Amino acid sequence: VFSLREIKTIIDFLREQMLFSDTAEITIEANPDDLTTGYLKGLLDTGVNRLSMGIQSFNDELLKKMNRRHNASQAIKAVEEAEKSGFKNLSIDLIYGLPGLNSKKWKESLLVAYAMPVQHLSAYHLTYHKGTPFYTWLKKGVIHPVSEKESISQFDILIDSSVEAGFEQYEISNFARENCYSRHNTSYWNDVKYLGLGPSAHSYNGRSRRWNIASTTNYINAIEKGLTFSDYEVLTENERFNEYILTRLRTKWGILIEEMEELFGQLKTNYLLEQTKNFAEKNLLNIEKGAIILSRKGMLISDDIMASLVVI
């Protein structure tokens, strides 16, 4: 966990080196068990104005399975303390599609979230990444993935209950109250240039992508010795086209046809429109007001749809 002094040093340095907007979003991610009242108030003094908490669930049994240090009551208290400390932009992360999580328990977790003073919710379906405990348990037969029917049910509950609670779904996995979109994520999806600092950080300037080495020790040593600490790739036009498809189609704004023509020309735009016809006929995509947008049905198989639209 970064100390308040370290966070302030970083933010102050960046303000000295770069032009910051008066309304810049400065987000820090934290686990609920790391957030004391003093730390929360200190964060605001450093310039942080948005807090994102990795809560994952409000079910104690599932939190234990995920090896989380906090329990549900600690998570709720952390959110309440953050609001009392003065945070007006709070986001939480939840996971669904977990073994042992049924639709009833999922709805209960969501209702707890909606009752709290949070402006933003990110909810992701569990994926079994190699090297994680869930992946190991899956391979050993200790756990079994939830059924497709259950996954769809939990996704539907997420969307319907979020809308009822006053949240807007602006990306497949992201929901916001009163237009409190995550600015940094929205920038990624809208092809905005960004700079990443520190180990494993990625940067993008619209034409190329750069990524720093992952090891903190090697990263520091490379900087001290004046050595290269990153690698990069220049994106081809097809790669930029694919990036545009993969990011924009995830959002409520979708792929803007006029913008597509300006960026990639008529040939690629015609290719895309031809590729989308079949999905539109199956009600997986909606083509309206000059935009190509995923339907709710399409969101369930968004990876497959996007894979069919990209240029190989």
PDB file of N, CA and C in Angstrom, residues 14-52:
ATOM      1  N   LEU A  14       3.649  15.087 -10.921  1.00  0.00           N
ATOM      2  CA  LEU A  14       2.931  15.083 -12.196  1.00  0.00           C
ATOM      3  C   LEU A  14       2.315  16.449 -12.490  1.00  0.00           C
ATOM      4  N   ARG A  15       1.814  17.104 -11.462  1.00  0.00           N
ATOM      5  CA  ARG A  15       1.239  18.444 -11.655  1.00  0.00           C
ATOM      6  C   ARG A  15       2.310  19.443 -12.100  1.00  0.00           C
ATOM      7  N   GLU A  16       3.530  19.262 -11.601  1.00  0.00           N
ATOM      8  CA  GLU A  16       4.630  20.152 -11.978  1.00  0.00           C
ATOM      9  C   GLU A  16       5.075  19.926 -13.424  1.00  0.00           C
ATOM     10  N   GLN A  17       4.989  18.662 -13.874  1.00  0.00           N
ATOM     11  CA  GLN A  17       5.505  18.304 -15.190  1.00  0.00           C
ATOM     12  C   GLN A  17       4.465  18.409 -16.301  1.00  0.00           C
ATOM     13  N   MET A  18       3.189  18.349 -15.944  1.00  0.00           N
ATOM     14  CA  MET A  18       2.136  18.296 -16.952  1.00  0.00           C
ATOM     15  C   MET A  18       1.035  19.298 -16.633  1.00  0.00           C
ATOM     16  N   LEU A  19       0.249  19.608 -17.644  1.00  0.00           N
ATOM     17  CA  LEU A  19      -0.872  20.524 -17.473  1.00  0.00           C
ATOM     18  C   LEU A  19      -2.089  19.723 -17.031  1.00  0.00           C
ATOM     19  N   PHE A  20      -2.552  19.957 -15.824  1.00  0.00           N
ATOM     20  CA  PHE A  20      -3.716  19.265 -15.285  1.00  0.00           C
ATOM     21  C   PHE A  20      -4.947  20.158 -15.381  1.00  0.00           C
ATOM     22  N   SER A  21      -6.069  19.575 -15.772  1.00  0.00           N
ATOM     23  CA  SER A  21      -7.330  20.299 -15.731  1.00  0.00           C
ATOM     24  C   SER A  21      -7.743  20.488 -14.270  1.00  0.00           C
ATOM     25  N   ASP A  22      -8.475  21.568 -14.001  1.00  0.00           N
ATOM     26  CA  ASP A  22      -8.971  21.804 -12.642  1.00  0.00           C
ATOM     27  C   ASP A  22      -9.962  20.727 -12.220  1.00  0.00           C
ATOM     28  N   THR A  23     -10.546  20.057 -13.215  1.00  0.00           N
ATOM     29  CA  THR A  23     -11.533  19.014 -12.913  1.00  0.00           C
ATOM     30  C   THR A  23     -10.987  17.623 -13.232  1.00  0.00           C
ATOM     31  N   ALA A  24      -9.676  17.477 -13.249  1.00  0.00           N
ATOM     32  CA  ALA A  24      -9.063  16.182 -13.570  1.00  0.00           C
ATOM     33  C   ALA A  24      -9.536  15.100 -12.608  1.00  0.00           C
ATOM     34  N   GLU A  25      -9.807  13.923 -13.163  1.00  0.00           N
ATOM     35  CA  GLU A  25     -10.172  12.778 -12.335  1.00  0.00           C
ATOM     36  C   GLU A  25      -8.892  12.086 -11.865  1.00  0.00           C
ATOM     37  N   ILE A  26      -8.702  11.989 -10.555  1.00  0.00           N
ATOM     38  CA  ILE A  26      -7.529  11.318  -9.991  1.00  0.00           C
ATOM     39  C   ILE A  26      -8.038  10.158  -9.143  1.00  0.00           C
ATOM     40  N   THR A  27      -7.898   8.966  -9.677  1.00  0.00           N
ATOM     41  CA  THR A  27      -8.455   7.769  -9.048  1.00  0.00           C
ATOM     42  C   THR A  27      -7.368   6.932  -8.395  1.00  0.00           C
ATOM     43  N   ILE A  28      -7.701   6.355  -7.253  1.00  0.00           N
ATOM     44  CA  ILE A  28      -6.819   5.367  -6.652  1.00  0.00           C
ATOM     45  C   ILE A  28      -7.645   4.112  -6.385  1.00  0.00           C
ATOM     46  N   GLU A  29      -7.045   2.960  -6.646  1.00  0.00           N
ATOM     47  CA  GLU A  29      -7.708   1.689  -6.385  1.00  0.00           C
ATOM     48  C   GLU A  29      -7.213   1.137  -5.060  1.00  0.00           C
ATOM     49  N   ALA A  30      -8.132   0.572  -4.273  1.00  0.00           N
ATOM     50  CA  ALA A  30      -7.751   0.067  -2.957  1.00  0.00           C
ATOM     51  C   ALA A  30      -8.671  -1.068  -2.533  1.00  0.00           C
ATOM     52  N   ASN A  31      -8.188  -1.882  -1.607  1.00  0.00           N
ATOM     53  CA  ASN A  31      -9.004  -2.918  -0.997  1.00  0.00           C
ATOM     54  C   ASN A  31      -9.658  -2.350   0.260  1.00  0.00           C
ATOM     55  N   PRO A  32     -10.875  -2.767   0.576  1.00  0.00           N
ATOM     56  CA  PRO A  32     -11.595  -2.210   1.730  1.00  0.00           C
ATOM     57  C   PRO A  32     -10.821  -2.297   3.040  1.00  0.00           C
ATOM     58  N   ASP A  33     -10.078  -3.389   3.250  1.00  0.00           N
ATOM     59  CA  ASP A  33      -9.382  -3.583   4.527  1.00  0.00           C
ATOM     60  C   ASP A  33      -8.174  -2.663   4.693  1.00  0.00           C
ATOM     61  N   ASP A  34      -7.780  -1.967   3.653  1.00  0.00           N
ATOM     62  CA  ASP A  34      -6.647  -1.035   3.742  1.00  0.00           C
ATOM     63  C   ASP A  34      -7.089   0.399   4.045  1.00  0.00           C
ATOM     64  N   LEU A  35      -8.389   0.622   4.101  1.00  0.00           N
ATOM     65  CA  LEU A  35      -8.897   1.995   4.174  1.00  0.00           C
ATOM     66  C   LEU A  35      -9.362   2.370   5.579  1.00  0.00           C
ATOM     67  N   THR A  36      -8.495   3.024   6.321  1.00  0.00           N
ATOM     68  CA  THR A  36      -8.869   3.568   7.622  1.00  0.00           C
ATOM     69  C   THR A  36      -9.410   4.983   7.428  1.00  0.00           C
ATOM     70  N   THR A  37     -10.070   5.505   8.449  1.00  0.00           N
ATOM     71  CA  THR A  37     -10.621   6.863   8.361  1.00  0.00           C
ATOM     72  C   THR A  37      -9.521   7.888   8.098  1.00  0.00           C
ATOM     73  N   GLY A  38      -8.407   7.743   8.818  1.00  0.00           N
ATOM     74  CA  GLY A  38      -7.296   8.675   8.634  1.00  0.00           C
ATOM     75  C   GLY A  38      -6.705   8.612   7.240  1.00  0.00           C
ATOM     76  N   TYR A  39      -6.589   7.394   6.701  1.00  0.00           N
ATOM     77  CA  TYR A  39      -6.027   7.215   5.361  1.00  0.00           C
ATOM     78  C   TYR A  39      -6.953   7.823   4.313  1.00  0.00           C
ATOM     79  N   LEU A  40      -8.258   7.627   4.494  1.00  0.00           N
ATOM     80  CA  LEU A  40      -9.232   8.164   3.545  1.00  0.00           C
ATOM     81  C   LEU A  40      -9.190   9.691   3.498  1.00  0.00           C
ATOM     82  N   LYS A  41      -9.164  10.318   4.661  1.00  0.00           N
ATOM     83  CA  LYS A  41      -9.097  11.782   4.708  1.00  0.00           C
ATOM     84  C   LYS A  41      -7.779  12.285   4.127  1.00  0.00           C
ATOM     85  N   GLY A  42      -6.710  11.528   4.396  1.00  0.00           N
ATOM     86  CA  GLY A  42      -5.409  11.898   3.859  1.00  0.00           C
ATOM     87  C   GLY A  42      -5.362  11.810   2.347  1.00  0.00           C
ATOM     88  N   LEU A  43      -6.071  10.838   1.770  1.00  0.00           N
ATOM     89  CA  LEU A  43      -6.113  10.695   0.313  1.00  0.00           C
ATOM     90  C   LEU A  43      -6.694  11.944  -0.340  1.00  0.00           C
ATOM     91  N   LEU A  44      -7.756  12.466   0.236  1.00  0.00           N
ATOM     92  CA  LEU A  44      -8.364  13.678  -0.316  1.00  0.00           C
ATOM     93  C   LEU A  44      -7.386  14.844  -0.277  1.00  0.00           C
ATOM     94  N   ASP A  45      -6.589  14.909   0.766  1.00  0.00           N
ATOM     95  CA  ASP A  45      -5.599  15.990   0.881  1.00  0.00           C
ATOM     96  C   ASP A  45      -4.495  15.880  -0.173  1.00  0.00           C
ATOM     97  N   THR A  46      -4.250  14.667  -0.670  1.00  0.00           N
ATOM     98  CA  THR A  46      -3.212  14.491  -1.697  1.00  0.00           C
ATOM     99  C   THR A  46      -3.691  14.931  -3.077  1.00  0.00           C
ATOM    100  N   GLY A  47      -5.016  15.074  -3.240  1.00  0.00           N
ATOM    101  CA  GLY A  47      -5.567  15.434  -4.547  1.00  0.00           C
ATOM    102  C   GLY A  47      -6.395  14.330  -5.173  1.00  0.00           C
ATOM    103  N   VAL A  48      -6.384  13.136  -4.573  1.00  0.00           N
ATOM    104  CA  VAL A  48      -7.218  12.039  -5.074  1.00  0.00           C
ATOM    105  C   VAL A  48      -8.681  12.430  -4.898  1.00  0.00           C
ATOM    106  N   ASN A  49      -9.497  12.268  -5.948  1.00  0.00           N
ATOM    107  CA  ASN A  49     -10.909  12.645  -5.851  1.00  0.00           C
ATOM    108  C   ASN A  49     -11.866  11.535  -6.273  1.00  0.00           C
ATOM    109  N   ARG A  50     -11.308  10.376  -6.611  1.00  0.00           N
ATOM    110  CA  ARG A  50     -12.159   9.228  -6.955  1.00  0.00           C
ATOM    111  C   ARG A  50     -11.534   7.972  -6.367  1.00  0.00           C
ATOM    112  N   LEU A  51     -12.358   7.152  -5.739  1.00  0.00           N
ATOM    113  CA  LEU A  51     -11.868   5.944  -5.076  1.00  0.00           C
ATOM    114  C   LEU A  51     -12.572   4.725  -5.650  1.00  0.00           C
ATOM    115  N   SER A  52     -11.791   3.737  -6.060  1.00  0.00           N
ATOM    116  CA  SER A  52     -12.331   2.494  -6.605  1.00  0.00           C
ATOM    117  C   SER A  52     -11.956   1.343  -5.676  1.00  0.00           C
TER     118      SER A  52
END
